[in-house]
Coordinates of C-alpha atoms and ligand atoms in Angstrom, one line a residue:
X253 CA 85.9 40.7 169.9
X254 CA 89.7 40.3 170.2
X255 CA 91.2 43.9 168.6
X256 CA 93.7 42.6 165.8
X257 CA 95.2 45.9 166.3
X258 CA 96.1 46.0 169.6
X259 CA 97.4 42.2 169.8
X260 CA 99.5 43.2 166.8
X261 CA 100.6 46.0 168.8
X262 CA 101.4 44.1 171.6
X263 CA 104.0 41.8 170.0
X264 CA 104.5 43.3 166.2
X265 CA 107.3 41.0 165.2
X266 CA 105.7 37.5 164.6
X267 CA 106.4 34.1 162.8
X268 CA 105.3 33.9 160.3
X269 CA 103.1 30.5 159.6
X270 CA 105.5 27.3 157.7
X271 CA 104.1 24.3 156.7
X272 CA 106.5 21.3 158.4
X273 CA 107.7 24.0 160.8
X274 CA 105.7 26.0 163.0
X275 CA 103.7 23.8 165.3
X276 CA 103.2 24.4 168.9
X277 CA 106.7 24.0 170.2
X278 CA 108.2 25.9 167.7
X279 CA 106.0 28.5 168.1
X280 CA 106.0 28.6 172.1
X281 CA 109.6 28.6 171.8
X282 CA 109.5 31.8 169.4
X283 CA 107.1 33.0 171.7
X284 CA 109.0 32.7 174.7
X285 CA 112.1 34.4 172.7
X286 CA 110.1 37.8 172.3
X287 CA 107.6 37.0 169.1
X288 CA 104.1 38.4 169.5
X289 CA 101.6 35.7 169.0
X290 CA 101.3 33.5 166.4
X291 CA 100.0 32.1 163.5
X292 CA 100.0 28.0 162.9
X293 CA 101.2 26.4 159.4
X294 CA 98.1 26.0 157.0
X295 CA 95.3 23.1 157.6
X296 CA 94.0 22.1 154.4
X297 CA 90.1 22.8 155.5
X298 CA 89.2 20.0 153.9
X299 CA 91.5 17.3 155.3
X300 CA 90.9 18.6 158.7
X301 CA 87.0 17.8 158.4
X302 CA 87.7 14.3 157.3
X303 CA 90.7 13.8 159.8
X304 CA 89.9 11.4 163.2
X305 CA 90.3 13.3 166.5
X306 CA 93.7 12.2 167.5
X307 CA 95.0 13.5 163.9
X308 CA 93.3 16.6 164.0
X309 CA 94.2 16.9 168.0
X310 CA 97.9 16.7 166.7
X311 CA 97.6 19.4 163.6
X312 CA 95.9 21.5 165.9
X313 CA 97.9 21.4 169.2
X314 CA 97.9 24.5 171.4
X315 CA 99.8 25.1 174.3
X316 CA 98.2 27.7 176.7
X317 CA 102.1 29.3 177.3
X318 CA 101.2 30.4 173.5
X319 CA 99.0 33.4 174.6
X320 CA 96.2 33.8 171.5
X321 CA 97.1 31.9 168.3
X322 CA 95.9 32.5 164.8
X323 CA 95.2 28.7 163.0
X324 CA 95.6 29.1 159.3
X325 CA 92.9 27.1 156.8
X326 CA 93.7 26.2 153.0
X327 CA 91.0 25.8 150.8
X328 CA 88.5 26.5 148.5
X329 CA 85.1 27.2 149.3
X330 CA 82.8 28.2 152.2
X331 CA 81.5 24.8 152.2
X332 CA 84.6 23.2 153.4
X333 CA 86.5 26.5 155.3
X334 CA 83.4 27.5 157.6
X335 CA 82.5 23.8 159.2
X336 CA 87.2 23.7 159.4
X337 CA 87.0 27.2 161.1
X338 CA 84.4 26.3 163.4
X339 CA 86.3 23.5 164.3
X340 CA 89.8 25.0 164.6
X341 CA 87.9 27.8 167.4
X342 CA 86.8 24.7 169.4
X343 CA 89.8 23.5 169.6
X344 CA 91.3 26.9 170.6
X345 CA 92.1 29.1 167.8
X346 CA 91.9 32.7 169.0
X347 CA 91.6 34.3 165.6
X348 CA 90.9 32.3 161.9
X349 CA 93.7 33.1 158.8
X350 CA 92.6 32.3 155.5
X351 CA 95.8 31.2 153.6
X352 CA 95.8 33.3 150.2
X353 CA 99.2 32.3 149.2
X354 CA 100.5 29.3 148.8
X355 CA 102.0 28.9 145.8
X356 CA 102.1 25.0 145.6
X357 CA 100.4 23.5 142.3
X358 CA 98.7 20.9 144.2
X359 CA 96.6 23.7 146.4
X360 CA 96.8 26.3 143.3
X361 CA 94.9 23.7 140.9
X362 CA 92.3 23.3 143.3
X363 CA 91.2 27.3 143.5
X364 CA 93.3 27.5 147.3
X365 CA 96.1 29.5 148.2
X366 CA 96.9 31.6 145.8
X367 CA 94.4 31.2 143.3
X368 CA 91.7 32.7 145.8
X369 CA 93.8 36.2 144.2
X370 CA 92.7 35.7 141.1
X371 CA 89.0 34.9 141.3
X372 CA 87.9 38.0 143.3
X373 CA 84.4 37.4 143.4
X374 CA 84.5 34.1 144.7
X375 CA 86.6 34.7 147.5
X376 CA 85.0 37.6 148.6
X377 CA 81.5 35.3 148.9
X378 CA 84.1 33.2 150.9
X379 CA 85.3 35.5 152.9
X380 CA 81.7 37.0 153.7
X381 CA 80.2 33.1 154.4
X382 CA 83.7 33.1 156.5
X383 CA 83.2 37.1 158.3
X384 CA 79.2 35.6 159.1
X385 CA 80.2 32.5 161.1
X386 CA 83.2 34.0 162.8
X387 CA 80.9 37.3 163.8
X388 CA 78.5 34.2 165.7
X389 CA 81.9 33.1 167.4
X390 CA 83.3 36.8 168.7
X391 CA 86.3 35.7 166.5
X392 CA 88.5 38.0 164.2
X393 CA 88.9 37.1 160.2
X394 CA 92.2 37.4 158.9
X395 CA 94.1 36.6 155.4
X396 CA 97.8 36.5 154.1
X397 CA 98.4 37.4 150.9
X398 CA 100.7 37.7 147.7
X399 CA 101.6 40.6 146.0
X400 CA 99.0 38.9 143.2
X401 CA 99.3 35.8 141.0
X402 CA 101.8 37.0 138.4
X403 CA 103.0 40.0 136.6
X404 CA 100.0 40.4 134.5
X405 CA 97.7 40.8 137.8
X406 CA 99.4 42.7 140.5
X407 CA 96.5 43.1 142.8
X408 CA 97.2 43.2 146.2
X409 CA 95.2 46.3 146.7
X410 CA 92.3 45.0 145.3
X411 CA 92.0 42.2 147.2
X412 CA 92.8 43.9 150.5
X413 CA 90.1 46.7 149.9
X414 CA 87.3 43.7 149.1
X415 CA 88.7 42.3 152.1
X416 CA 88.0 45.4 153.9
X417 CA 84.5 45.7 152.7
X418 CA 83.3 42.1 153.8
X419 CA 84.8 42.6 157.1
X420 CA 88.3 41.2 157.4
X421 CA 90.0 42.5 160.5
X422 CA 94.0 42.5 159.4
X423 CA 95.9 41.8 156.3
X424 CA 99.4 40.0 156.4
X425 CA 101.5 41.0 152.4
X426 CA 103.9 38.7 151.2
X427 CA 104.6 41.0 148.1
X428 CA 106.2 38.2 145.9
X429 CA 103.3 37.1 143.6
X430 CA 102.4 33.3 143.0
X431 CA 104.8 32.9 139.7
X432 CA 107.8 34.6 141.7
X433 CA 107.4 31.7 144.9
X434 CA 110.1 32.6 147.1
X435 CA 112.7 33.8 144.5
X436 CA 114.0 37.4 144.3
X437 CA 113.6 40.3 146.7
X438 CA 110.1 41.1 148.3
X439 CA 108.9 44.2 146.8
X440 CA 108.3 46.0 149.9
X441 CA 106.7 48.9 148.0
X442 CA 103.4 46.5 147.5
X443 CA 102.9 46.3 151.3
X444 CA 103.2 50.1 151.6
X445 CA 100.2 50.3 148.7
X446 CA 98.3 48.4 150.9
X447 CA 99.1 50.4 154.2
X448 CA 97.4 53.0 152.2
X449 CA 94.7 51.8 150.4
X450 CA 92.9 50.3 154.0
X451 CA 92.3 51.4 157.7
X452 CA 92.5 48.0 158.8
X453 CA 96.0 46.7 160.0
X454 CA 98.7 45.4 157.6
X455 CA 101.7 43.1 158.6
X456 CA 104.8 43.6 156.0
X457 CA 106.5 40.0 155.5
X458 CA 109.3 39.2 153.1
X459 CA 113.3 38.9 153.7
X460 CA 113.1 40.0 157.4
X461 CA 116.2 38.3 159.3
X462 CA 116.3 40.8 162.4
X463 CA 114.6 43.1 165.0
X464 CA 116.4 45.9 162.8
X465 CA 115.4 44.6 159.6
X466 CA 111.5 44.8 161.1
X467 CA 111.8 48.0 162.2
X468 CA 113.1 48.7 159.0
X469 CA 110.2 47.4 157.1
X470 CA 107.9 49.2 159.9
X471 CA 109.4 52.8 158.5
X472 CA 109.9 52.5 155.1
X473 CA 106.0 50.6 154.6
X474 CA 103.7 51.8 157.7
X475 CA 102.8 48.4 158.6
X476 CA 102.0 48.1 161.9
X477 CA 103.6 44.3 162.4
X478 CA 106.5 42.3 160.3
X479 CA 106.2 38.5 160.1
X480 CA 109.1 36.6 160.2
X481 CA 109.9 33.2 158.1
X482 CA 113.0 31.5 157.2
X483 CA 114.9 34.4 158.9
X484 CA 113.8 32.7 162.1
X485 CA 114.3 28.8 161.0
X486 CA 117.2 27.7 163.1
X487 CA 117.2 31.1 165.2
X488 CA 114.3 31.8 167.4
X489 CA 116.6 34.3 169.6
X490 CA 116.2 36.6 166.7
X491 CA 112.7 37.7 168.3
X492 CA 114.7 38.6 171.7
X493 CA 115.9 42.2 171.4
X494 CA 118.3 41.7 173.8
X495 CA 120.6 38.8 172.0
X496 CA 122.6 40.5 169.7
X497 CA 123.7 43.0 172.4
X498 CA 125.0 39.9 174.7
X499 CA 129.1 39.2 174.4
X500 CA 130.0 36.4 172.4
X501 CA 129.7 33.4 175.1
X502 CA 127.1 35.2 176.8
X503 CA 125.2 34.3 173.2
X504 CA 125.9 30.9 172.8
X505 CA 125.3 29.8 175.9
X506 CA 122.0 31.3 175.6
X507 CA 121.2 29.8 171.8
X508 CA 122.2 26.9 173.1
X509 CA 119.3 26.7 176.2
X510 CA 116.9 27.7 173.6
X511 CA 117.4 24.9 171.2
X512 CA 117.3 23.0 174.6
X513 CA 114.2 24.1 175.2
X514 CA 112.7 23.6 172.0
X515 CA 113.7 20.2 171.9
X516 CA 112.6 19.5 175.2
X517 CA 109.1 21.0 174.1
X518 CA 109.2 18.9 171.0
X519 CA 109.4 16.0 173.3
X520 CA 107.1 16.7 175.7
X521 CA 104.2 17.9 173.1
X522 CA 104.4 15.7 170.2
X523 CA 103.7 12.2 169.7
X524 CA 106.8 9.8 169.7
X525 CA 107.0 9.5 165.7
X526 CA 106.3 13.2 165.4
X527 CA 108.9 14.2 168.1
X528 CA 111.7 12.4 166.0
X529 CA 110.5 13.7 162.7
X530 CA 111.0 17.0 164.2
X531 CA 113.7 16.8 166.2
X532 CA 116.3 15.6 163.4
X533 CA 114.4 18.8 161.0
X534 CA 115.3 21.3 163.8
X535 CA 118.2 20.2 164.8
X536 CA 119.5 20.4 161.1
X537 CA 118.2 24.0 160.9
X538 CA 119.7 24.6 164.4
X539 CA 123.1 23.8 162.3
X540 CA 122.3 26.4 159.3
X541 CA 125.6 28.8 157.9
X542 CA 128.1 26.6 159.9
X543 CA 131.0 24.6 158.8
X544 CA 129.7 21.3 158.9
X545 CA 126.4 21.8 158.5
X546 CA 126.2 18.7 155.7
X547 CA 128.0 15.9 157.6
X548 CA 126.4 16.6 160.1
X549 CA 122.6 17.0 158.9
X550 CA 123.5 13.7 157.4
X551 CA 124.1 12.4 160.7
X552 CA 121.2 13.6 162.3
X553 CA 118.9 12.5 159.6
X554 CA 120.4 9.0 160.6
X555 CA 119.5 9.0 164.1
X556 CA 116.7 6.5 165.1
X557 CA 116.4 8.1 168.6
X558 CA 115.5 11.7 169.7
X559 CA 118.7 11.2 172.5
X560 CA 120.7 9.6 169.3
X561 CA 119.6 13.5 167.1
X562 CA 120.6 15.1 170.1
X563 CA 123.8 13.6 171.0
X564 CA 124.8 13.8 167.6
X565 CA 124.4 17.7 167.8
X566 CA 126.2 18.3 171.3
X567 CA 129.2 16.2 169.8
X568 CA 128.7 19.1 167.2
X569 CA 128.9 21.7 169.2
X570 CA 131.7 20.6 171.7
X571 CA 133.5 20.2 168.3
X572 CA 132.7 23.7 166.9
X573 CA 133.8 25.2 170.3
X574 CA 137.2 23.9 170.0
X575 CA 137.7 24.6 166.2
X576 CA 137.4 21.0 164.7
X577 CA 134.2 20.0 162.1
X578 CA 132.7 17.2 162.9
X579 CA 133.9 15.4 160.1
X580 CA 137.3 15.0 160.9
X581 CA 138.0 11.7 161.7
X582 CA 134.7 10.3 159.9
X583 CA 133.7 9.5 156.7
X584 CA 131.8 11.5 155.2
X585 CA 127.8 10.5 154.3
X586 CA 127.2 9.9 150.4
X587 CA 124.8 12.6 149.0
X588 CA 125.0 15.0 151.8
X589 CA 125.2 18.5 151.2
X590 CA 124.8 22.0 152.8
Ligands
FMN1312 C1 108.9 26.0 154.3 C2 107.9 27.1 154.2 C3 106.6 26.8 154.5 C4 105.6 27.8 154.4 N1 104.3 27.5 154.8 C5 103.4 28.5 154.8 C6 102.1 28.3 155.3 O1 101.7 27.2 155.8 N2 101.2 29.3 155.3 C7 101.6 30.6 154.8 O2 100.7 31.5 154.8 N3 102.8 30.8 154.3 C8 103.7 29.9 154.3 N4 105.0 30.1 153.9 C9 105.3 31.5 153.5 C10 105.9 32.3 154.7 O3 104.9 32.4 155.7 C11 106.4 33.7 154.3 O4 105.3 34.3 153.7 C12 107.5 33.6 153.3 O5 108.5 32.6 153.6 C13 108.2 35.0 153.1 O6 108.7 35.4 154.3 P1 110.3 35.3 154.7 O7 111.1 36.0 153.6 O8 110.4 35.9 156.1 O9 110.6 33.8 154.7 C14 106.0 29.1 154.0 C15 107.3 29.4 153.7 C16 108.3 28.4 153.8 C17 109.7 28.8 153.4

């Protein structure tokens, strides 16, 4: 079986998994910036085994430039998640991740995400109906957890050392617990508990913007990878350890062929609706911290053809690179803000 440790080794700095964001061109592009391999945005387990083929061949798209890639199921029982892993390693998974923390109430109500925290016995029959099929398949178990549901039940530990004893190959720690979502600093100090409290490997995730910022969490926790999330929405270079040490113009030029890239993957990869939907999200990320940024995501959300998105960006650009925001001269849209 696939060693979790040394393909974390291999490429410790990852992206991290976001639902709307990190399908196959995103994540080839990341890849192809420096990240080590991936993990895809959650499948709900049971959508996927009611989806037709040509959904489900869309949701779970690989492209063999990827390298091995990690496809992440929501859900709530073995019932539903063995049959959707089985499926996901047909269609190419390398490794299976079990989504422990998403904090939306639609998944939370249903005992997914999150709520597999707080019912320990359950999930560790789920996670041992899981560590039984995948065993059959030569294919590593994974989760990603929160810190724990809310203040009142902070236990990460306890949920990575069941996890340990049914089998689970590697641990990913978002510290935050269910009630805190996204809000406030990720307690790193939770990730470092559960360095210590298992032999199996642990990837730190939470506020990481940087190579430095990784290596950072690296020292100060003992994980032995850092996943990545919105600090790389908008900035796949920041996986390439070589960027920030290029001068100025050396940079953009550089950013500038990636989003290129990326955009070119989205159109190539994705089917024509898709490719739109997409292009017009990333390009607006691709505009994030800039002056303009509103007008023109406004624009781009406007655009009713990929070349239309991507015209409007250049415009942007060739704008920004002589001082002017791309509202001068135009009217700004109603409603749009940074
Ligand atoms: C828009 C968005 C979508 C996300 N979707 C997922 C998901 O599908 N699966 C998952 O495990 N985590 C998901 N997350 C959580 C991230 O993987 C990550 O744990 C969190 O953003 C903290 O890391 P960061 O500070 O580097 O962003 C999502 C986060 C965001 C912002």
């Amino acid at each position: 079986m696939l060693s979790m440790r040394d393909l974390i080794a291999a490429g410790p700095v990852r992206l991290a998994p976001m639902a709307s964001y990190t399908n196959a061109p995103y994540r080839l592009v990341a890849r192809e910036c420096g990240a080590g391999f991936s993990t895809n945005e959650e499948i709900d387990a049971a959508a996927l085994l009611g989806m037709g083929m040509s959904k489900a061949a869309v949701w779970t798209a690989i492209d063999p430039g990827e390298g091995p890639v990690a496809m992440q199921l929501l859900g709530n029982s073995e019932e539903t998640l063995v049959p959707a892993a089985v499926r996901l390693v047909e269609a190419g998974a390398s490794v299976i991740d079990i989504n422990m923390g998403c904090p939306a109430k639609k998944a939370v109500t249903k005992g997914k995400g999150a709520a597999l925290m707080r019912d320990v016995p359950r999930t560790a029959r789920i996670l041992g109906a899981l560590r039984r099929e995948l065993t059959a398949l030569d294919i590593p178990l994974t989760i990603k957890i929160r810190g724990g549901w809310d203040d009142t039940c902070l236990n990460a530990v306890e949920v990575a050392r069941m996890a340990e004893d049914v089998g689970v190959d590697a641990i990913t720690v978002h510290p935050r617990t269910r009630s805190q979502q996204y809000a406030g600093r990720a307690p790193w100090e939770v990730i470092a508990d559960v360095v210590r409290a298992v032999r199996i490997p642990v990837t730190g995730n939470g506020d990481v913007r940087s190579l430095a910022e990784a290596q950072w969490m690296m020292a100060a926790t003992g994980c032995l990878g850092v996943m990545v999330g919105r600090g790389a929405l908008g900035r796949p270079w920041m996986f390439d350890p070589e960027h920030e040490a290029r001068p100025v113009g050396e940079r953009r030029a550089h950013e500038a062929a990636t989003r290129r890239r990326h955009l070119s993957l989205i159109e190539a990869m994705l089917p024509p609706r898709e490719a739109l939907v997409h292009t017009r999200r990333q390009l607006s990320l691709y505009t994030t911290g800039r002056v303009g940024a509103g007008v023109v995501r406004g624009r781009i959300f406007e655009a009713t053809s990929i070349a239309e998105a991507g015209a409007i960006f250049e415009a942007f650009e060739a704008k920004a690179a002589v001082g002017q925001t791309p509202d001068e001269g135009a009217v700004p849209l109603a409603g749009v803000s940074d």
